[in-house]
JSON list of C-alpha atoms in Angstrom, two decimals:
[
{"chain": "A", "resi": 1, "resn": "UNK", "atom": "CA", "xyz": [0.00, 0.00, 0.00]},
{"chain": "A", "resi": 2, "resn": "UNK", "atom": "CA", "xyz": [1.36, 3.42, -0.93]},
{"chain": "A", "resi": 3, "resn": "UNK", "atom": "CA", "xyz": [1.03, 6.59, 1.10]},
{"chain": "A", "resi": 4, "resn": "UNK", "atom": "CA", "xyz": [-1.65, 7.85, -1.29]},
{"chain": "A", "resi": 5, "resn": "UNK", "atom": "CA", "xyz": [-3.87, 4.77, -0.96]},
{"chain": "A", "resi": 6, "resn": "UNK", "atom": "CA", "xyz": [-7.02, 5.39, 1.11]},
{"chain": "A", "resi": 7, "resn": "UNK", "atom": "CA", "xyz": [-7.27, 3.13, 4.13]},
{"chain": "A", "resi": 8, "resn": "UNK", "atom": "CA", "xyz": [-10.50, 2.48, 5.99]},
{"chain": "A", "resi": 9, "resn": "UNK", "atom": "CA", "xyz": [-10.30, 1.60, 9.68]},
{"chain": "A", "resi": 10, "resn": "UNK", "atom": "CA", "xyz": [-13.27, -0.30, 11.09]},
{"chain": "A", "resi": 11, "resn": "UNK", "atom": "CA", "xyz": [-14.58, -0.09, 14.63]},
{"chain": "A", "resi": 12, "resn": "UNK", "atom": "CA", "xyz": [-13.49, -3.69, 15.26]},
{"chain": "A", "resi": 13, "resn": "UNK", "atom": "CA", "xyz": [-12.46, -6.91, 13.54]},
{"chain": "A", "resi": 14, "resn": "UNK", "atom": "CA", "xyz": [-16.06, -8.11, 13.39]},
{"chain": "A", "resi": 15, "resn": "UNK", "atom": "CA", "xyz": [-17.06, -5.21, 11.14]},
{"chain": "A", "resi": 16, "resn": "UNK", "atom": "CA", "xyz": [-14.16, -6.00, 8.81]},
{"chain": "A", "resi": 17, "resn": "UNK", "atom": "CA", "xyz": [-15.16, -9.68, 8.68]},
{"chain": "A", "resi": 18, "resn": "UNK", "atom": "CA", "xyz": [-18.78, -8.81, 7.87]},
{"chain": "A", "resi": 19, "resn": "UNK", "atom": "CA", "xyz": [-17.74, -6.61, 4.94]},
{"chain": "A", "resi": 20, "resn": "UNK", "atom": "CA", "xyz": [-15.39, -9.34, 3.69]},
{"chain": "A", "resi": 21, "resn": "UNK", "atom": "CA", "xyz": [-18.21, -11.92, 3.81]},
{"chain": "A", "resi": 22, "resn": "UNK", "atom": "CA", "xyz": [-20.50, -9.61, 1.84]},
{"chain": "A", "resi": 23, "resn": "UNK", "atom": "CA", "xyz": [-17.85, -9.02, -0.83]},
{"chain": "A", "resi": 24, "resn": "UNK", "atom": "CA", "xyz": [-17.20, -12.76, -1.11]},
{"chain": "A", "resi": 25, "resn": "UNK", "atom": "CA", "xyz": [-20.90, -13.43, -1.75]},
{"chain": "A", "resi": 26, "resn": "UNK", "atom": "CA", "xyz": [-21.05, -10.78, -4.47]},
{"chain": "A", "resi": 27, "resn": "UNK", "atom": "CA", "xyz": [-17.97, -12.24, -6.15]},
{"chain": "A", "resi": 28, "resn": "UNK", "atom": "CA", "xyz": [-19.45, -15.74, -5.94]},
{"chain": "A", "resi": 29, "resn": "UNK", "atom": "CA", "xyz": [-22.19, -14.64, -8.36]},
{"chain": "A", "resi": 30, "resn": "UNK", "atom": "CA", "xyz": [-20.06, -12.26, -10.44]},
{"chain": "A", "resi": 31, "resn": "UNK", "atom": "CA", "xyz": [-16.26, -12.53, -10.56]},
{"chain": "A", "resi": 32, "resn": "UNK", "atom": "CA", "xyz": [-16.07, -9.04, -12.08]},
{"chain": "A", "resi": 33, "resn": "UNK", "atom": "CA", "xyz": [-18.35, -7.40, -9.50]},
{"chain": "A", "resi": 34, "resn": "UNK", "atom": "CA", "xyz": [-17.76, -3.79, -8.52]},
{"chain": "A", "resi": 35, "resn": "UNK", "atom": "CA", "xyz": [-18.95, -1.91, -5.45]},
{"chain": "A", "resi": 36, "resn": "UNK", "atom": "CA", "xyz": [-19.45, 1.73, -4.63]},
{"chain": "A", "resi": 37, "resn": "UNK", "atom": "CA", "xyz": [-18.12, 2.87, -1.28]},
{"chain": "A", "resi": 38, "resn": "UNK", "atom": "CA", "xyz": [-19.43, 5.86, 0.65]},
{"chain": "A", "resi": 39, "resn": "UNK", "atom": "CA", "xyz": [-17.92, 6.75, 4.02]},
{"chain": "A", "resi": 40, "resn": "UNK", "atom": "CA", "xyz": [-18.98, 9.54, 6.31]},
{"chain": "A", "resi": 41, "resn": "UNK", "atom": "CA", "xyz": [-20.50, 10.15, 9.70]},
{"chain": "A", "resi": 42, "resn": "UNK", "atom": "CA", "xyz": [-18.60, 7.28, 11.28]},
{"chain": "A", "resi": 43, "resn": "UNK", "atom": "CA", "xyz": [-19.91, 4.58, 8.91]},
{"chain": "A", "resi": 44, "resn": "UNK", "atom": "CA", "xyz": [-19.03, 2.92, 5.61]},
{"chain": "A", "resi": 45, "resn": "UNK", "atom": "CA", "xyz": [-21.75, 1.88, 3.16]},
{"chain": "A", "resi": 46, "resn": "UNK", "atom": "CA", "xyz": [-20.86, -0.74, 0.54]},
{"chain": "A", "resi": 47, "resn": "UNK", "atom": "CA", "xyz": [-23.27, -0.86, -2.43]},
{"chain": "A", "resi": 48, "resn": "UNK", "atom": "CA", "xyz": [-23.29, -3.83, -4.80]},
{"chain": "A", "resi": 49, "resn": "UNK", "atom": "CA", "xyz": [-25.54, -5.36, -7.42]},
{"chain": "A", "resi": 50, "resn": "UNK", "atom": "CA", "xyz": [-25.73, -9.16, -7.20]},
{"chain": "A", "resi": 51, "resn": "UNK", "atom": "CA", "xyz": [-25.87, -10.68, -10.66]},
{"chain": "A", "resi": 52, "resn": "UNK", "atom": "CA", "xyz": [-29.31, -11.62, -12.08]},
{"chain": "A", "resi": 53, "resn": "UNK", "atom": "CA", "xyz": [-31.39, -10.14, -9.24]},
{"chain": "A", "resi": 54, "resn": "UNK", "atom": "CA", "xyz": [-31.83, -6.56, -10.53]},
{"chain": "A", "resi": 55, "resn": "UNK", "atom": "CA", "xyz": [-31.55, -5.11, -7.01]},
{"chain": "A", "resi": 56, "resn": "UNK", "atom": "CA", "xyz": [-28.99, -3.15, -5.02]},
{"chain": "A", "resi": 57, "resn": "UNK", "atom": "CA", "xyz": [-27.52, -4.68, -1.88]},
{"chain": "A", "resi": 58, "resn": "UNK", "atom": "CA", "xyz": [-26.14, -2.49, 0.90]},
{"chain": "A", "resi": 59, "resn": "UNK", "atom": "CA", "xyz": [-23.82, -3.53, 3.74]},
{"chain": "A", "resi": 60, "resn": "UNK", "atom": "CA", "xyz": [-22.94, -0.93, 6.34]},
{"chain": "A", "resi": 61, "resn": "UNK", "atom": "CA", "xyz": [-20.06, -1.04, 8.81]},
{"chain": "A", "resi": 62, "resn": "UNK", "atom": "CA", "xyz": [-19.07, 1.12, 11.77]},
{"chain": "A", "resi": 63, "resn": "UNK", "atom": "CA", "xyz": [-15.76, 2.94, 11.40]},
{"chain": "A", "resi": 64, "resn": "UNK", "atom": "CA", "xyz": [-13.11, 3.62, 14.01]},
{"chain": "A", "resi": 65, "resn": "UNK", "atom": "CA", "xyz": [-13.95, 6.64, 16.10]},
{"chain": "A", "resi": 66, "resn": "UNK", "atom": "CA", "xyz": [-12.21, 9.84, 15.07]},
{"chain": "A", "resi": 67, "resn": "UNK", "atom": "CA", "xyz": [-10.43, 8.77, 11.86]},
{"chain": "A", "resi": 68, "resn": "UNK", "atom": "CA", "xyz": [-12.17, 5.98, 9.99]},
{"chain": "A", "resi": 69, "resn": "UNK", "atom": "CA", "xyz": [-10.69, 6.94, 6.60]},
{"chain": "A", "resi": 70, "resn": "UNK", "atom": "CA", "xyz": [-7.19, 8.23, 5.94]},
{"chain": "A", "resi": 71, "resn": "UNK", "atom": "CA", "xyz": [-4.88, 8.87, 2.99]},
{"chain": "A", "resi": 72, "resn": "UNK", "atom": "CA", "xyz": [-5.61, 9.20, -0.72]},
{"chain": "A", "resi": 73, "resn": "UNK", "atom": "CA", "xyz": [-7.41, 11.87, -2.73]},
{"chain": "A", "resi": 74, "resn": "UNK", "atom": "CA", "xyz": [-10.80, 10.67, -1.52]},
{"chain": "A", "resi": 75, "resn": "UNK", "atom": "CA", "xyz": [-9.95, 11.42, 2.10]},
{"chain": "A", "resi": 76, "resn": "UNK", "atom": "CA", "xyz": [-7.67, 14.45, 2.29]},
{"chain": "A", "resi": 77, "resn": "UNK", "atom": "CA", "xyz": [-6.13, 14.94, 5.67]},
{"chain": "A", "resi": 78, "resn": "UNK", "atom": "CA", "xyz": [-7.97, 11.99, 7.14]},
{"chain": "A", "resi": 79, "resn": "UNK", "atom": "CA", "xyz": [-11.33, 13.76, 6.77]},
{"chain": "A", "resi": 80, "resn": "UNK", "atom": "CA", "xyz": [-13.25, 10.51, 7.12]},
{"chain": "A", "resi": 81, "resn": "UNK", "atom": "CA", "xyz": [-15.08, 11.09, 3.81]},
{"chain": "A", "resi": 82, "resn": "UNK", "atom": "CA", "xyz": [-14.88, 8.70, 0.86]},
{"chain": "A", "resi": 83, "resn": "UNK", "atom": "CA", "xyz": [-16.94, 8.10, -2.29]},
{"chain": "A", "resi": 84, "resn": "UNK", "atom": "CA", "xyz": [-15.46, 5.78, -4.89]},
{"chain": "A", "resi": 85, "resn": "UNK", "atom": "CA", "xyz": [-16.33, 2.79, -7.11]},
{"chain": "A", "resi": 86, "resn": "UNK", "atom": "CA", "xyz": [-13.84, -0.09, -7.00]},
{"chain": "A", "resi": 87, "resn": "UNK", "atom": "CA", "xyz": [-13.40, -3.76, -7.88]},
{"chain": "A", "resi": 88, "resn": "UNK", "atom": "CA", "xyz": [-15.05, -5.99, -5.27]},
{"chain": "A", "resi": 89, "resn": "UNK", "atom": "CA", "xyz": [-12.32, -8.60, -5.69]},
{"chain": "A", "resi": 90, "resn": "UNK", "atom": "CA", "xyz": [-9.48, -6.13, -5.16]},
{"chain": "A", "resi": 91, "resn": "UNK", "atom": "CA", "xyz": [-11.26, -4.63, -2.17]},
{"chain": "A", "resi": 92, "resn": "UNK", "atom": "CA", "xyz": [-11.67, -8.08, -0.64]},
{"chain": "A", "resi": 93, "resn": "UNK", "atom": "CA", "xyz": [-7.95, -8.72, -1.09]},
{"chain": "A", "resi": 94, "resn": "UNK", "atom": "CA", "xyz": [-7.26, -5.52, 0.83]},
{"chain": "A", "resi": 95, "resn": "UNK", "atom": "CA", "xyz": [-9.27, -6.50, 3.90]},
{"chain": "A", "resi": 96, "resn": "UNK", "atom": "CA", "xyz": [-7.09, -7.10, 6.98]},
{"chain": "A", "resi": 97, "resn": "UNK", "atom": "CA", "xyz": [-9.41, -8.52, 9.62]},
{"chain": "A", "resi": 98, "resn": "UNK", "atom": "CA", "xyz": [-6.66, -8.64, 12.23]},
{"chain": "A", "resi": 99, "resn": "UNK", "atom": "CA", "xyz": [-6.00, -4.93, 11.85]},
{"chain": "A", "resi": 100, "resn": "UNK", "atom": "CA", "xyz": [-9.72, -4.17, 11.40]},
{"chain": "A", "resi": 101, "resn": "UNK", "atom": "CA", "xyz": [-8.92, -2.21, 8.24]},
{"chain": "A", "resi": 102, "resn": "UNK", "atom": "CA", "xyz": [-9.03, -2.33, 4.45]},
{"chain": "A", "resi": 103, "resn": "UNK", "atom": "CA", "xyz": [-6.87, -0.75, 1.78]},
{"chain": "A", "resi": 104, "resn": "UNK", "atom": "CA", "xyz": [-9.10, 0.83, -0.87]},
{"chain": "A", "resi": 105, "resn": "UNK", "atom": "CA", "xyz": [-7.94, -0.04, -4.43]},
{"chain": "A", "resi": 106, "resn": "UNK", "atom": "CA", "xyz": [-7.84, 2.32, -7.38]},
{"chain": "A", "resi": 107, "resn": "UNK", "atom": "CA", "xyz": [-11.16, 3.60, -8.69]},
{"chain": "A", "resi": 108, "resn": "UNK", "atom": "CA", "xyz": [-12.75, 1.98, -11.73]},
{"chain": "A", "resi": 109, "resn": "UNK", "atom": "CA", "xyz": [-15.33, 3.22, -14.21]},
{"chain": "A", "resi": 110, "resn": "UNK", "atom": "CA", "xyz": [-18.53, 2.03, -12.65]},
{"chain": "A", "resi": 111, "resn": "UNK", "atom": "CA", "xyz": [-21.58, 0.55, -14.39]},
{"chain": "A", "resi": 112, "resn": "UNK", "atom": "CA", "xyz": [-24.74, 2.70, -14.74]},
{"chain": "A", "resi": 113, "resn": "UNK", "atom": "CA", "xyz": [-26.27, 1.49, -11.47]},
{"chain": "A", "resi": 114, "resn": "UNK", "atom": "CA", "xyz": [-23.36, 2.91, -9.46]},
{"chain": "A", "resi": 115, "resn": "UNK", "atom": "CA", "xyz": [-24.39, 6.41, -10.48]},
{"chain": "A", "resi": 116, "resn": "UNK", "atom": "CA", "xyz": [-28.03, 6.05, -9.45]},
{"chain": "A", "resi": 117, "resn": "UNK", "atom": "CA", "xyz": [-28.14, 5.21, -5.75]},
{"chain": "A", "resi": 118, "resn": "UNK", "atom": "CA", "xyz": [-31.21, 5.36, -3.52]},
{"chain": "A", "resi": 119, "resn": "UNK", "atom": "CA", "xyz": [-31.79, 8.57, -1.53]},
{"chain": "A", "resi": 120, "resn": "UNK", "atom": "CA", "xyz": [-30.19, 8.96, 1.88]},
{"chain": "A", "resi": 121, "resn": "UNK", "atom": "CA", "xyz": [-33.26, 10.49, 3.49]},
{"chain": "A", "resi": 122, "resn": "UNK", "atom": "CA", "xyz": [-37.03, 10.65, 3.21]},
{"chain": "A", "resi": 123, "resn": "UNK", "atom": "CA", "xyz": [-37.66, 7.00, 4.06]},
{"chain": "A", "resi": 124, "resn": "UNK", "atom": "CA", "xyz": [-40.97, 5.99, 5.64]},
{"chain": "A", "resi": 125, "resn": "UNK", "atom": "CA", "xyz": [-41.86, 2.60, 7.05]},
{"chain": "A", "resi": 126, "resn": "UNK", "atom": "CA", "xyz": [-44.31, 0.53, 4.99]},
{"chain": "A", "resi": 127, "resn": "UNK", "atom": "CA", "xyz": [-46.80, -1.90, 6.58]},
{"chain": "A", "resi": 128, "resn": "UNK", "atom": "CA", "xyz": [-47.78, -5.33, 5.27]},
{"chain": "A", "resi": 129, "resn": "UNK", "atom": "CA", "xyz": [-44.44, -7.18, 5.41]},
{"chain": "A", "resi": 130, "resn": "UNK", "atom": "CA", "xyz": [-44.68, -10.72, 6.86]},
{"chain": "A", "resi": 131, "resn": "UNK", "atom": "CA", "xyz": [-42.36, -11.95, 9.60]},
{"chain": "A", "resi": 132, "resn": "UNK", "atom": "CA", "xyz": [-38.93, -13.25, 8.61]},
{"chain": "A", "resi": 133, "resn": "UNK", "atom": "CA", "xyz": [-40.39, -16.76, 8.63]},
{"chain": "A", "resi": 134, "resn": "UNK", "atom": "CA", "xyz": [-43.15, -15.67, 6.25]},
{"chain": "A", "resi": 135, "resn": "UNK", "atom": "CA", "xyz": [-40.69, -13.92, 3.94]},
{"chain": "A", "resi": 136, "resn": "UNK", "atom": "CA", "xyz": [-38.44, -16.99, 3.87]},
{"chain": "A", "resi": 137, "resn": "UNK", "atom": "CA", "xyz": [-41.40, -19.23, 3.04]},
{"chain": "A", "resi": 138, "resn": "UNK", "atom": "CA", "xyz": [-42.36, -16.92, 0.16]},
{"chain": "A", "resi": 139, "resn": "UNK", "atom": "CA", "xyz": [-38.83, -17.15, -1.24]},
{"chain": "A", "resi": 140, "resn": "UNK", "atom": "CA", "xyz": [-38.74, -20.93, -0.98]},
{"chain": "A", "resi": 141, "resn": "UNK", "atom": "CA", "xyz": [-42.13, -21.23, -2.64]},
{"chain": "A", "resi": 142, "resn": "UNK", "atom": "CA", "xyz": [-40.97, -19.04, -5.55]},
{"chain": "A", "resi": 143, "resn": "UNK", "atom": "CA", "xyz": [-37.76, -21.03, -6.02]},
{"chain": "A", "resi": 144, "resn": "UNK", "atom": "CA", "xyz": [-39.69, -24.30, -5.97]},
{"chain": "A", "resi": 145, "resn": "UNK", "atom": "CA", "xyz": [-42.29, -23.04, -8.45]},
{"chain": "A", "resi": 146, "resn": "UNK", "atom": "CA", "xyz": [-39.69, -21.66, -10.85]},
{"chain": "A", "resi": 147, "resn": "UNK", "atom": "CA", "xyz": [-37.70, -24.89, -10.87]},
{"chain": "A", "resi": 148, "resn": "UNK", "atom": "CA", "xyz": [-40.82, -27.02, -11.19]},
{"chain": "A", "resi": 149, "resn": "UNK", "atom": "CA", "xyz": [-42.20, -25.07, -14.13]},
{"chain": "A", "resi": 150, "resn": "UNK", "atom": "CA", "xyz": [-38.86, -25.13, -15.93]},
{"chain": "A", "resi": 151, "resn": "UNK", "atom": "CA", "xyz": [-38.50, -28.88, -15.39]},
{"chain": "A", "resi": 152, "resn": "UNK", "atom": "CA", "xyz": [-42.00, -29.44, -16.79]},
{"chain": "A", "resi": 153, "resn": "UNK", "atom": "CA", "xyz": [-41.10, -27.73, -20.06]},
{"chain": "A", "resi": 154, "resn": "UNK", "atom": "CA", "xyz": [-40.29, -29.81, -23.08]},
{"chain": "A", "resi": 155, "resn": "UNK", "atom": "CA", "xyz": [-36.51, -29.42, -23.66]},
{"chain": "A", "resi": 156, "resn": "UNK", "atom": "CA", "xyz": [-37.20, -27.85, -27.05]},
{"chain": "A", "resi": 157, "resn": "UNK", "atom": "CA", "xyz": [-39.29, -25.15, -25.36]},
{"chain": "A", "resi": 158, "resn": "UNK", "atom": "CA", "xyz": [-36.70, -24.18, -22.74]},
{"chain": "A", "resi": 159, "resn": "UNK", "atom": "CA", "xyz": [-35.77, -21.07, -24.66]},
{"chain": "A", "resi": 160, "resn": "UNK", "atom": "CA", "xyz": [-34.48, -17.85, -23.15]},
{"chain": "A", "resi": 161, "resn": "UNK", "atom": "CA", "xyz": [-37.76, -16.18, -24.02]},
{"chain": "A", "resi": 162, "resn": "UNK", "atom": "CA", "xyz": [-39.81, -18.81, -22.19]},
{"chain": "A", "resi": 163, "resn": "UNK", "atom": "CA", "xyz": [-37.53, -18.71, -19.14]},
{"chain": "A", "resi": 164, "resn": "UNK", "atom": "CA", "xyz": [-37.85, -14.92, -19.09]},
{"chain": "A", "resi": 165, "resn": "UNK", "atom": "CA", "xyz": [-41.63, -15.19, -19.23]},
{"chain": "A", "resi": 166, "resn": "UNK", "atom": "CA", "xyz": [-41.77, -17.62, -16.30]},
{"chain": "A", "resi": 167, "resn": "UNK", "atom": "CA", "xyz": [-39.23, -15.56, -14.39]},
{"chain": "A", "resi": 168, "resn": "UNK", "atom": "CA", "xyz": [-41.18, -12.32, -14.82]},
{"chain": "A", "resi": 169, "resn": "UNK", "atom": "CA", "xyz": [-44.32, -14.03, -13.57]},
{"chain": "A", "resi": 170, "resn": "UNK", "atom": "CA", "xyz": [-42.73, -15.71, -10.54]},
{"chain": "A", "resi": 171, "resn": "UNK", "atom": "CA", "xyz": [-40.12, -13.22, -9.34]},
{"chain": "A", "resi": 172, "resn": "UNK", "atom": "CA", "xyz": [-42.23, -10.09, -9.72]},
{"chain": "A", "resi": 173, "resn": "UNK", "atom": "CA", "xyz": [-44.90, -11.32, -7.30]},
{"chain": "A", "resi": 174, "resn": "UNK", "atom": "CA", "xyz": [-45.24, -9.18, -4.18]},
{"chain": "A", "resi": 175, "resn": "UNK", "atom": "CA", "xyz": [-44.24, -10.32, -0.71]},
{"chain": "A", "resi": 176, "resn": "UNK", "atom": "CA", "xyz": [-47.18, -10.17, 1.68]},
{"chain": "A", "resi": 177, "resn": "UNK", "atom": "CA", "xyz": [-49.32, -7.05, 1.39]},
{"chain": "A", "resi": 178, "resn": "UNK", "atom": "CA", "xyz": [-46.52, -4.93, -0.07]},
{"chain": "A", "resi": 179, "resn": "UNK", "atom": "CA", "xyz": [-45.10, -3.99, -3.47]},
{"chain": "A", "resi": 180, "resn": "UNK", "atom": "CA", "xyz": [-41.75, -5.64, -2.70]},
{"chain": "A", "resi": 181, "resn": "UNK", "atom": "CA", "xyz": [-41.02, -8.25, -5.41]},
{"chain": "A", "resi": 182, "resn": "UNK", "atom": "CA", "xyz": [-40.04, -11.66, -4.11]},
{"chain": "A", "resi": 183, "resn": "UNK", "atom": "CA", "xyz": [-36.76, -11.45, -6.07]},
{"chain": "A", "resi": 184, "resn": "UNK", "atom": "CA", "xyz": [-35.61, -8.77, -3.60]},
{"chain": "A", "resi": 185, "resn": "UNK", "atom": "CA", "xyz": [-36.26, -11.08, -0.65]},
{"chain": "A", "resi": 186, "resn": "UNK", "atom": "CA", "xyz": [-34.52, -13.91, -2.51]},
{"chain": "A", "resi": 187, "resn": "UNK", "atom": "CA", "xyz": [-31.47, -11.69, -3.02]},
{"chain": "A", "resi": 188, "resn": "UNK", "atom": "CA", "xyz": [-31.46, -10.92, 0.70]},
{"chain": "A", "resi": 189, "resn": "UNK", "atom": "CA", "xyz": [-31.45, -14.63, 1.48]},
{"chain": "A", "resi": 190, "resn": "UNK", "atom": "CA", "xyz": [-28.56, -15.62, -0.80]},
{"chain": "A", "resi": 191, "resn": "UNK", "atom": "CA", "xyz": [-26.49, -12.66, 0.44]},
{"chain": "A", "resi": 192, "resn": "UNK", "atom": "CA", "xyz": [-26.88, -13.78, 4.05]},
{"chain": "A", "resi": 193, "resn": "UNK", "atom": "CA", "xyz": [-29.18, -10.92, 5.09]},
{"chain": "A", "resi": 194, "resn": "UNK", "atom": "CA", "xyz": [-32.04, -13.32, 5.92]},
{"chain": "A", "resi": 195, "resn": "UNK", "atom": "CA", "xyz": [-31.77, -16.45, 8.09]},
{"chain": "A", "resi": 196, "resn": "UNK", "atom": "CA", "xyz": [-31.31, -19.68, 6.16]},
{"chain": "A", "resi": 197, "resn": "UNK", "atom": "CA", "xyz": [-33.67, -21.58, 8.47]},
{"chain": "A", "resi": 198, "resn": "UNK", "atom": "CA", "xyz": [-37.14, -20.72, 9.73]},
{"chain": "A", "resi": 199, "resn": "UNK", "atom": "CA", "xyz": [-36.03, -21.54, 13.28]},
{"chain": "A", "resi": 200, "resn": "UNK", "atom": "CA", "xyz": [-33.54, -18.65, 13.19]},
{"chain": "A", "resi": 201, "resn": "UNK", "atom": "CA", "xyz": [-35.99, -15.82, 12.58]},
{"chain": "A", "resi": 202, "resn": "UNK", "atom": "CA", "xyz": [-35.49, -12.21, 13.65]},
{"chain": "A", "resi": 203, "resn": "UNK", "atom": "CA", "xyz": [-37.06, -10.57, 16.66]},
{"chain": "A", "resi": 204, "resn": "UNK", "atom": "CA", "xyz": [-40.08, -8.35, 16.08]},
{"chain": "A", "resi": 205, "resn": "UNK", "atom": "CA", "xyz": [-39.13, -5.13, 14.29]},
{"chain": "A", "resi": 206, "resn": "UNK", "atom": "CA", "xyz": [-35.71, -6.32, 13.08]},
{"chain": "A", "resi": 207, "resn": "UNK", "atom": "CA", "xyz": [-37.03, -7.02, 9.58]},
{"chain": "A", "resi": 208, "resn": "UNK", "atom": "CA", "xyz": [-38.78, -4.02, 8.05]},
{"chain": "A", "resi": 209, "resn": "UNK", "atom": "CA", "xyz": [-39.75, -2.40, 4.75]},
{"chain": "A", "resi": 210, "resn": "UNK", "atom": "CA", "xyz": [-39.22, 1.28, 3.94]},
{"chain": "A", "resi": 211, "resn": "UNK", "atom": "CA", "xyz": [-40.15, 3.47, 0.98]},
{"chain": "A", "resi": 212, "resn": "UNK", "atom": "CA", "xyz": [-38.82, 6.71, -0.52]},
{"chain": "A", "resi": 213, "resn": "UNK", "atom": "CA", "xyz": [-40.37, 7.74, -3.82]},
{"chain": "A", "resi": 214, "resn": "UNK", "atom": "CA", "xyz": [-40.08, 4.81, -6.24]},
{"chain": "A", "resi": 215, "resn": "UNK", "atom": "CA", "xyz": [-37.56, 3.01, -4.01]},
{"chain": "A", "resi": 216, "resn": "UNK", "atom": "CA", "xyz": [-38.26, 0.18, -1.55]},
{"chain": "A", "resi": 217, "resn": "UNK", "atom": "CA", "xyz": [-35.71, -0.94, 1.05]},
{"chain": "A", "resi": 218, "resn": "UNK", "atom": "CA", "xyz": [-35.88, -4.31, 2.82]},
{"chain": "A", "resi": 219, "resn": "UNK", "atom": "CA", "xyz": [-33.89, -3.71, 5.99]},
{"chain": "A", "resi": 220, "resn": "UNK", "atom": "CA", "xyz": [-32.42, -6.47, 8.15]},
{"chain": "A", "resi": 221, "resn": "UNK", "atom": "CA", "xyz": [-29.85, -6.51, 10.98]},
{"chain": "A", "resi": 222, "resn": "UNK", "atom": "CA", "xyz": [-27.22, -7.75, 8.49]},
{"chain": "A", "resi": 223, "resn": "UNK", "atom": "CA", "xyz": [-27.79, -5.48, 5.50]},
{"chain": "A", "resi": 224, "resn": "UNK", "atom": "CA", "xyz": [-30.43, -4.15, 3.15]},
{"chain": "A", "resi": 225, "resn": "UNK", "atom": "CA", "xyz": [-31.75, -4.83, -0.33]},
{"chain": "A", "resi": 226, "resn": "UNK", "atom": "CA", "xyz": [-33.09, -1.88, -2.32]},
{"chain": "A", "resi": 227, "resn": "UNK", "atom": "CA", "xyz": [-35.20, -1.99, -5.47]},
{"chain": "A", "resi": 228, "resn": "UNK", "atom": "CA", "xyz": [-36.94, 0.54, -7.68]},
{"chain": "A", "resi": 229, "resn": "UNK", "atom": "CA", "xyz": [-40.58, -0.36, -8.21]},
{"chain": "A", "resi": 230, "resn": "UNK", "atom": "CA", "xyz": [-41.28, 0.13, -11.91]},
{"chain": "A", "resi": 231, "resn": "UNK", "atom": "CA", "xyz": [-44.56, -0.76, -13.59]},
{"chain": "A", "resi": 232, "resn": "UNK", "atom": "CA", "xyz": [-44.57, -3.81, -15.84]},
{"chain": "A", "resi": 233, "resn": "UNK", "atom": "CA", "xyz": [-41.78, -5.71, -14.10]},
{"chain": "A", "resi": 234, "resn": "UNK", "atom": "CA", "xyz": [-39.28, -5.09, -16.90]},
{"chain": "A", "resi": 235, "resn": "UNK", "atom": "CA", "xyz": [-35.76, -6.36, -16.55]},
{"chain": "A", "resi": 236, "resn": "UNK", "atom": "CA", "xyz": [-36.34, -8.96, -13.85]},
{"chain": "A", "resi": 237, "resn": "UNK", "atom": "CA", "xyz": [-33.70, -11.62, -13.34]},
{"chain": "A", "resi": 238, "resn": "UNK", "atom": "CA", "xyz": [-35.06, -15.06, -14.17]},
{"chain": "A", "resi": 239, "resn": "UNK", "atom": "CA", "xyz": [-32.55, -17.60, -12.88]},
{"chain": "A", "resi": 240, "resn": "UNK", "atom": "CA", "xyz": [-32.83, -18.26, -9.13]},
{"chain": "A", "resi": 241, "resn": "UNK", "atom": "CA", "xyz": [-29.45, -18.40, -7.39]},
{"chain": "A", "resi": 242, "resn": "UNK", "atom": "CA", "xyz": [-29.59, -20.93, -4.56]}
]
């Protein structure tokens, strides 16, 4: 690491490990994944877009008190501010859990989604979301239905167009009495934001849904999934990642 390389210092080793786990999951689905980092106010937000889900995933981490970010043009004089898009793989390589820190790699030209992030304020809680057990059951039902309908197709009819049609129908369905598409909850599950077993549900209030304009945010104790609700369900990912 050179003197000009930004370095983020986490509040403790656990925060560093959580960010590393999130990056590893993103890379599992997309080896060329990129993330946008925003640091300020004593916290680091890591934004990523897991392949095929058409959602944004957000993992936040507490920074060391006083000087969470130092060095580099993005944090002059250790100001604690940082806003940059980088390779997820290179960022993961720079994580030092023992030192509770990460060296931020050089910036890359980000994809379009990195320039259109959800708003920081104006969020209001939305009713109608089931418990974590109910959300997990909805995800499992969607995965099972998608697989079953694909397996029932004649091999000659398993075209991309037909898979897209089934995917749009299954993954755009709302969760509970909300507008949140089940694909967003599915993304939360595969990224480790939702429990993998119904017996490990959250306490009341830990899983919640928030809205700001056209954005919906599924918030959990381990991270959040954000999606823009657009009429017609265009651009939905069709292949369930399990």
